[in-house]
mmCIF file of C-alpha atoms in Angstrom:
data_model
loop_
_atom_site.group_PDB
_atom_site.id
_atom_site.type_symbol
_atom_site.label_atom_id
_atom_site.label_comp_id
_atom_site.label_asym_id
_atom_site.label_seq_id
_atom_site.Cartn_x
_atom_site.Cartn_y
_atom_site.Cartn_z
ATOM 1 C CA UNK A 1 -18.154 11.185 -8.079
ATOM 2 C CA UNK A 2 -14.458 11.734 -7.672
ATOM 3 C CA UNK A 3 -12.163 11.615 -10.671
ATOM 4 C CA UNK A 4 -8.548 12.226 -11.613
ATOM 5 C CA UNK A 5 -7.322 13.310 -15.037
ATOM 6 C CA UNK A 6 -3.688 13.038 -16.089
ATOM 7 C CA UNK A 7 -1.988 14.418 -19.148
ATOM 8 C CA UNK A 8 -1.959 11.975 -21.978
ATOM 9 C CA UNK A 9 1.267 10.121 -22.523
ATOM 10 C CA UNK A 10 3.603 8.565 -23.113
ATOM 11 C CA UNK A 11 6.339 11.022 -22.245
ATOM 12 C CA UNK A 12 9.839 10.529 -23.642
ATOM 13 C CA UNK A 13 12.731 12.617 -22.336
ATOM 14 C CA UNK A 14 16.493 12.693 -22.448
ATOM 15 C CA UNK A 15 18.441 12.265 -19.237
ATOM 16 C CA UNK A 16 18.690 15.483 -17.165
ATOM 17 C CA UNK A 17 15.624 17.012 -18.838
ATOM 18 C CA UNK A 18 12.875 18.714 -16.836
ATOM 19 C CA UNK A 19 9.737 16.691 -16.201
ATOM 20 C CA UNK A 20 6.154 17.835 -15.723
ATOM 21 C CA UNK A 21 3.187 15.488 -15.613
ATOM 22 C CA UNK A 22 -0.103 17.312 -15.247
ATOM 23 C CA UNK A 23 -2.845 16.085 -12.946
ATOM 24 C CA UNK A 24 -6.218 17.638 -12.181
ATOM 25 C CA UNK A 25 -8.961 16.267 -9.994
ATOM 26 C CA UNK A 26 -12.652 16.504 -9.210
ATOM 27 C CA UNK A 27 -13.799 15.862 -5.671
ATOM 28 C CA UNK A 28 -16.764 16.761 -3.512
ATOM 29 C CA UNK A 29 -14.731 17.736 -0.459
ATOM 30 C CA UNK A 30 -11.110 18.015 0.547
ATOM 31 C CA UNK A 31 -9.215 14.998 -0.694
ATOM 32 C CA UNK A 32 -5.683 13.905 -0.013
ATOM 33 C CA UNK A 33 -3.596 13.711 -3.185
ATOM 34 C CA UNK A 34 -0.929 11.215 -4.142
ATOM 35 C CA UNK A 35 1.538 10.264 -6.818
ATOM 36 C CA UNK A 36 2.295 6.557 -7.207
ATOM 37 C CA UNK A 37 4.997 5.009 -9.385
ATOM 38 C CA UNK A 38 4.868 1.577 -10.985
ATOM 39 C CA UNK A 39 8.091 0.031 -12.264
ATOM 40 C CA UNK A 40 7.859 -2.801 -14.784
ATOM 41 C CA UNK A 41 6.574 -5.993 -13.212
ATOM 42 C CA UNK A 42 6.129 -4.411 -9.798
ATOM 43 C CA UNK A 43 3.327 -3.084 -7.655
ATOM 44 C CA UNK A 44 2.472 0.529 -6.981
ATOM 45 C CA UNK A 45 4.785 2.512 -4.744
ATOM 46 C CA UNK A 46 3.863 5.753 -3.052
ATOM 47 C CA UNK A 47 6.098 8.503 -4.422
ATOM 48 C CA UNK A 48 4.728 11.528 -2.566
ATOM 49 C CA UNK A 49 1.569 12.945 -1.065
ATOM 50 C CA UNK A 50 -0.119 16.120 0.119
ATOM 51 C CA UNK A 51 -3.061 16.247 2.479
ATOM 52 C CA UNK A 52 -4.234 19.862 2.308
ATOM 53 C CA UNK A 53 -4.198 22.903 0.068
ATOM 54 C CA UNK A 54 -0.786 24.478 -0.596
ATOM 55 C CA UNK A 55 1.040 21.460 0.829
ATOM 56 C CA UNK A 56 4.060 20.389 -1.201
ATOM 57 C CA UNK A 57 4.936 16.727 -1.339
ATOM 58 C CA UNK A 58 8.491 15.775 -2.276
ATOM 59 C CA UNK A 59 10.595 12.652 -2.581
ATOM 60 C CA UNK A 60 13.630 11.541 -4.617
ATOM 61 C CA UNK A 61 13.778 14.911 -6.400
ATOM 62 C CA UNK A 62 10.104 14.807 -7.386
ATOM 63 C CA UNK A 63 7.725 17.525 -6.174
ATOM 64 C CA UNK A 64 4.020 18.294 -6.415
ATOM 65 C CA UNK A 65 1.988 21.101 -4.854
ATOM 66 C CA UNK A 66 -1.682 20.738 -3.873
ATOM 67 C CA UNK A 67 -3.432 23.651 -5.643
ATOM 68 C CA UNK A 68 -7.041 23.872 -4.529
ATOM 69 C CA UNK A 69 -7.840 26.898 -6.691
ATOM 70 C CA UNK A 70 -6.910 25.042 -9.872
ATOM 71 C CA UNK A 71 -7.710 21.534 -8.504
ATOM 72 C CA UNK A 72 -4.296 20.405 -9.640
ATOM 73 C CA UNK A 73 -1.380 18.340 -8.351
ATOM 74 C CA UNK A 74 1.248 18.441 -11.108
ATOM 75 C CA UNK A 75 4.349 16.286 -10.735
ATOM 76 C CA UNK A 76 7.742 17.867 -11.469
ATOM 77 C CA UNK A 77 11.387 16.880 -11.420
ATOM 78 C CA UNK A 78 14.242 19.127 -12.388
ATOM 79 C CA UNK A 79 16.562 16.493 -13.867
ATOM 80 C CA UNK A 80 15.280 13.026 -14.750
ATOM 81 C CA UNK A 81 17.388 9.891 -14.829
ATOM 82 C CA UNK A 82 17.068 6.698 -16.842
ATOM 83 C CA UNK A 83 16.055 4.942 -13.630
ATOM 84 C CA UNK A 84 12.958 7.179 -13.421
ATOM 85 C CA UNK A 85 11.436 5.344 -16.382
ATOM 86 C CA UNK A 86 8.140 3.963 -15.083
ATOM 87 C CA UNK A 87 4.398 4.570 -15.082
ATOM 88 C CA UNK A 88 3.208 7.421 -12.862
ATOM 89 C CA UNK A 89 -0.289 7.559 -11.400
ATOM 90 C CA UNK A 90 -1.948 10.541 -9.785
ATOM 91 C CA UNK A 91 -4.553 9.547 -7.200
ATOM 92 C CA UNK A 92 -6.859 10.927 -4.529
ATOM 93 C CA UNK A 93 -8.499 9.650 -1.359
ATOM 94 C CA UNK A 94 -11.484 11.198 0.312
ATOM 95 C CA UNK A 95 -13.676 10.206 3.205
ATOM 96 C CA UNK A 96 -17.041 9.389 1.651
ATOM 97 C CA UNK A 97 -19.061 8.705 4.766
ATOM 98 C CA UNK A 98 -19.898 5.569 6.714
ATOM 99 C CA UNK A 99 -17.060 3.101 6.452
ATOM 100 C CA UNK A 100 -15.916 4.402 3.070
ATOM 101 C CA UNK A 101 -12.668 5.726 4.367
ATOM 102 C CA UNK A 102 -9.808 5.199 2.124
ATOM 103 C CA UNK A 103 -10.226 3.849 -1.382
ATOM 104 C CA UNK A 104 -7.922 5.400 -3.933
ATOM 105 C CA UNK A 105 -9.183 6.882 -7.185
ATOM 106 C CA UNK A 106 -6.478 6.834 -9.849
ATOM 107 C CA UNK A 107 -5.790 8.756 -13.019
ATOM 108 C CA UNK A 108 -5.043 7.024 -16.292
ATOM 109 C CA UNK A 109 -1.302 6.771 -15.689
ATOM 110 C CA UNK A 110 1.536 8.338 -17.655
ATOM 111 C CA UNK A 111 4.330 6.232 -19.107
ATOM 112 C CA UNK A 112 7.676 7.978 -18.742
ATOM 113 C CA UNK A 113 10.682 6.815 -20.740
ATOM 114 C CA UNK A 114 14.044 8.465 -20.153
ATOM 115 C CA UNK A 115 16.831 7.909 -22.686
ATOM 116 C CA UNK A 116 20.554 8.263 -21.871
ATOM 117 C CA UNK B 1 10.757 -5.102 5.946
ATOM 118 C CA UNK B 2 7.864 -7.430 5.262
ATOM 119 C CA UNK B 3 5.679 -6.484 2.339
ATOM 120 C CA UNK B 4 2.273 -7.440 1.037
ATOM 121 C CA UNK B 5 2.313 -10.924 -0.459
ATOM 122 C CA UNK B 6 0.022 -11.975 -3.245
ATOM 123 C CA UNK B 7 -0.373 -15.430 -4.670
ATOM 124 C CA UNK B 8 -0.261 -16.668 -7.233
ATOM 125 C CA UNK B 9 1.709 -14.086 -9.213
ATOM 126 C CA UNK B 10 0.408 -15.387 -12.508
ATOM 127 C CA UNK B 11 -2.728 -17.349 -13.257
ATOM 128 C CA UNK B 12 -4.147 -18.613 -16.523
ATOM 129 C CA UNK B 13 -7.761 -19.749 -16.630
ATOM 130 C CA UNK B 14 -10.298 -20.526 -19.284
ATOM 131 C CA UNK B 15 -13.644 -18.840 -19.734
ATOM 132 C CA UNK B 16 -16.294 -19.919 -17.252
ATOM 133 C CA UNK B 17 -13.693 -21.273 -14.823
ATOM 134 C CA UNK B 18 -13.171 -20.111 -11.243
ATOM 135 C CA UNK B 19 -10.122 -18.373 -9.782
ATOM 136 C CA UNK B 20 -9.041 -17.577 -6.235
ATOM 137 C CA UNK B 21 -6.520 -14.844 -5.524
ATOM 138 C CA UNK B 22 -4.880 -14.524 -2.138
ATOM 139 C CA UNK B 23 -3.460 -11.542 -0.304
ATOM 140 C CA UNK B 24 -1.341 -11.597 2.846
ATOM 141 C CA UNK B 25 -1.088 -8.124 4.378
ATOM 142 C CA UNK B 26 1.880 -6.683 6.167
ATOM 143 C CA UNK B 27 1.953 -8.032 9.758
ATOM 144 C CA UNK B 28 -0.318 -6.066 12.101
ATOM 145 C CA UNK B 29 -2.175 -4.459 9.204
ATOM 146 C CA UNK B 30 -5.924 -4.868 9.667
ATOM 147 C CA UNK B 31 -7.216 -3.293 6.446
ATOM 148 C CA UNK B 32 -7.099 -4.775 2.952
ATOM 149 C CA UNK B 33 -8.046 -3.213 -0.382
ATOM 150 C CA UNK B 34 -8.449 -4.944 -3.762
ATOM 151 C CA UNK B 35 -7.926 -3.147 -7.082
ATOM 152 C CA UNK B 36 -8.236 -4.318 -10.682
ATOM 153 C CA UNK B 37 -6.001 -2.877 -13.401
ATOM 154 C CA UNK B 38 -6.985 -3.782 -16.948
ATOM 155 C CA UNK B 39 -4.448 -3.582 -19.796
ATOM 156 C CA UNK B 40 -3.370 0.036 -20.201
ATOM 157 C CA UNK B 41 -5.934 1.134 -17.628
ATOM 158 C CA UNK B 42 -5.774 2.793 -14.237
ATOM 159 C CA UNK B 43 -6.388 0.645 -11.153
ATOM 160 C CA UNK B 44 -10.061 0.451 -10.194
ATOM 161 C CA UNK B 45 -11.164 -0.126 -6.623
ATOM 162 C CA UNK B 46 -13.077 -3.359 -6.070
ATOM 163 C CA UNK B 47 -13.623 -3.903 -2.363
ATOM 164 C CA UNK B 48 -12.058 -3.346 1.046
ATOM 165 C CA UNK B 49 -12.116 -4.947 4.477
ATOM 166 C CA UNK B 50 -11.389 -3.648 7.951
ATOM 167 C CA UNK B 51 -11.105 -6.004 10.890
ATOM 168 C CA UNK B 52 -12.602 -8.837 8.820
ATOM 169 C CA UNK B 53 -15.692 -6.848 7.872
ATOM 170 C CA UNK B 54 -16.406 -5.385 4.446
ATOM 171 C CA UNK B 55 -15.882 -1.651 4.706
ATOM 172 C CA UNK B 56 -16.424 -0.399 1.163
ATOM 173 C CA UNK B 57 -17.442 -1.716 -2.203
ATOM 174 C CA UNK B 58 -16.598 -0.428 -5.636
ATOM 175 C CA UNK B 59 -17.121 -1.714 -9.138
ATOM 176 C CA UNK B 60 -16.934 -5.390 -8.236
ATOM 177 C CA UNK B 61 -19.007 -7.744 -10.418
ATOM 178 C CA UNK B 62 -21.564 -9.977 -8.721
ATOM 179 C CA UNK B 63 -19.523 -12.954 -9.986
ATOM 180 C CA UNK B 64 -16.755 -11.908 -7.606
ATOM 181 C CA UNK B 65 -16.753 -12.327 -3.858
ATOM 182 C CA UNK B 66 -14.137 -11.654 -1.235
ATOM 183 C CA UNK B 67 -13.526 -12.039 2.438
ATOM 184 C CA UNK B 68 -10.954 -11.332 5.102
ATOM 185 C CA UNK B 69 -10.052 -14.135 7.447
ATOM 186 C CA UNK B 70 -9.179 -14.244 11.150
ATOM 187 C CA UNK B 71 -5.450 -13.965 10.347
ATOM 188 C CA UNK B 72 -6.276 -10.877 8.222
ATOM 189 C CA UNK B 73 -5.371 -12.453 4.925
ATOM 190 C CA UNK B 74 -7.925 -11.920 2.195
ATOM 191 C CA UNK B 75 -9.146 -13.940 -0.765
ATOM 192 C CA UNK B 76 -10.839 -12.752 -3.926
ATOM 193 C CA UNK B 77 -12.995 -15.435 -5.525
ATOM 194 C CA UNK B 78 -13.915 -15.022 -9.155
ATOM 195 C CA UNK B 79 -16.430 -17.293 -10.847
ATOM 196 C CA UNK B 80 -17.706 -17.691 -14.421
ATOM 197 C CA UNK B 81 -14.599 -15.972 -15.678
ATOM 198 C CA UNK B 82 -14.879 -13.807 -18.771
ATOM 199 C CA UNK B 83 -12.210 -12.616 -21.183
ATOM 200 C CA UNK B 84 -12.684 -9.110 -19.803
ATOM 201 C CA UNK B 85 -11.555 -10.269 -16.365
ATOM 202 C CA UNK B 86 -8.003 -10.517 -17.671
ATOM 203 C CA UNK B 87 -6.163 -7.936 -15.608
ATOM 204 C CA UNK B 88 -3.602 -7.272 -12.918
ATOM 205 C CA UNK B 89 -5.198 -7.574 -9.492
ATOM 206 C CA UNK B 90 -3.558 -5.608 -6.706
ATOM 207 C CA UNK B 91 -4.010 -5.986 -3.026
ATOM 208 C CA UNK B 92 -3.021 -3.219 -0.639
ATOM 209 C CA UNK B 93 -2.914 -3.204 3.138
ATOM 210 C CA UNK B 94 -2.832 -0.516 5.784
ATOM 211 C CA UNK B 95 -2.647 -0.366 9.565
ATOM 212 C CA UNK B 96 -5.996 1.386 9.806
ATOM 213 C CA UNK B 97 -8.857 2.444 7.623
ATOM 214 C CA UNK B 98 -8.586 6.205 7.953
ATOM 215 C CA UNK B 99 -7.267 8.390 5.180
ATOM 216 C CA UNK B 100 -4.062 9.067 7.099
ATOM 217 C CA UNK B 101 -3.065 5.399 6.912
ATOM 218 C CA UNK B 102 -0.879 4.719 3.882
ATOM 219 C CA UNK B 103 -1.803 1.856 1.590
ATOM 220 C CA UNK B 104 1.060 -0.511 0.779
ATOM 221 C CA UNK B 105 0.623 -2.424 -2.446
ATOM 222 C CA UNK B 106 1.572 -5.980 -3.283
ATOM 223 C CA UNK B 107 3.183 -6.939 -6.595
ATOM 224 C CA UNK B 108 -0.141 -8.042 -8.048
ATOM 225 C CA UNK B 109 -1.578 -11.205 -9.563
ATOM 226 C CA UNK B 110 -1.764 -11.239 -13.339
ATOM 227 C CA UNK B 111 -4.867 -13.136 -14.396
ATOM 228 C CA UNK B 112 -5.215 -14.208 -18.007
ATOM 229 C CA UNK B 113 -8.522 -15.647 -19.157
ATOM 230 C CA UNK B 114 -8.422 -17.517 -22.461
#
């Protein structure tokens, strides 16, 4: 079955530091890849996505490139802010046949804490 | 903009009791997904509905049942609750069931079983 593996956390950074959160996946076909962010006490919000190989998703200074050859979708940001402190989930969706269209498979989540 | 509404936001039940969680999708969204997120865990897919019919099923226990009603809201019914059912339950909705349709998540219902 499909699976997503994220780097183990938590990650603690100082403001303006560079961020990388690694994500690799296993899928039978050609999934779409996503990064979701969860702020304390809130639901999951879509941060960015990529639907095919070599696509780059970007939003709010975050970027991730769909690398089919390494089955990876690493999240990066050049300069983090305190307000970026949250839990980040890598996820994939793949059509599995029949009516199994769109369930998300998530990674373990990475807690990011940014200090001033 | 209207978002996904879940009720209640917090629920405390005892073992062997029953719980009902409700999800109100974004207006004109016809697809609903349910996910369970245990403490420190990633969200796990439970079940989904499209146009009031079950469209996919994940790791949902037989003690749980769900349905989508004519107004597209959905309810997750959980019986014979166990301590391990304590989790955050998310509902997500989308305007279609294809992969290109983004899932919008509600704030979740935190269920605590004592």
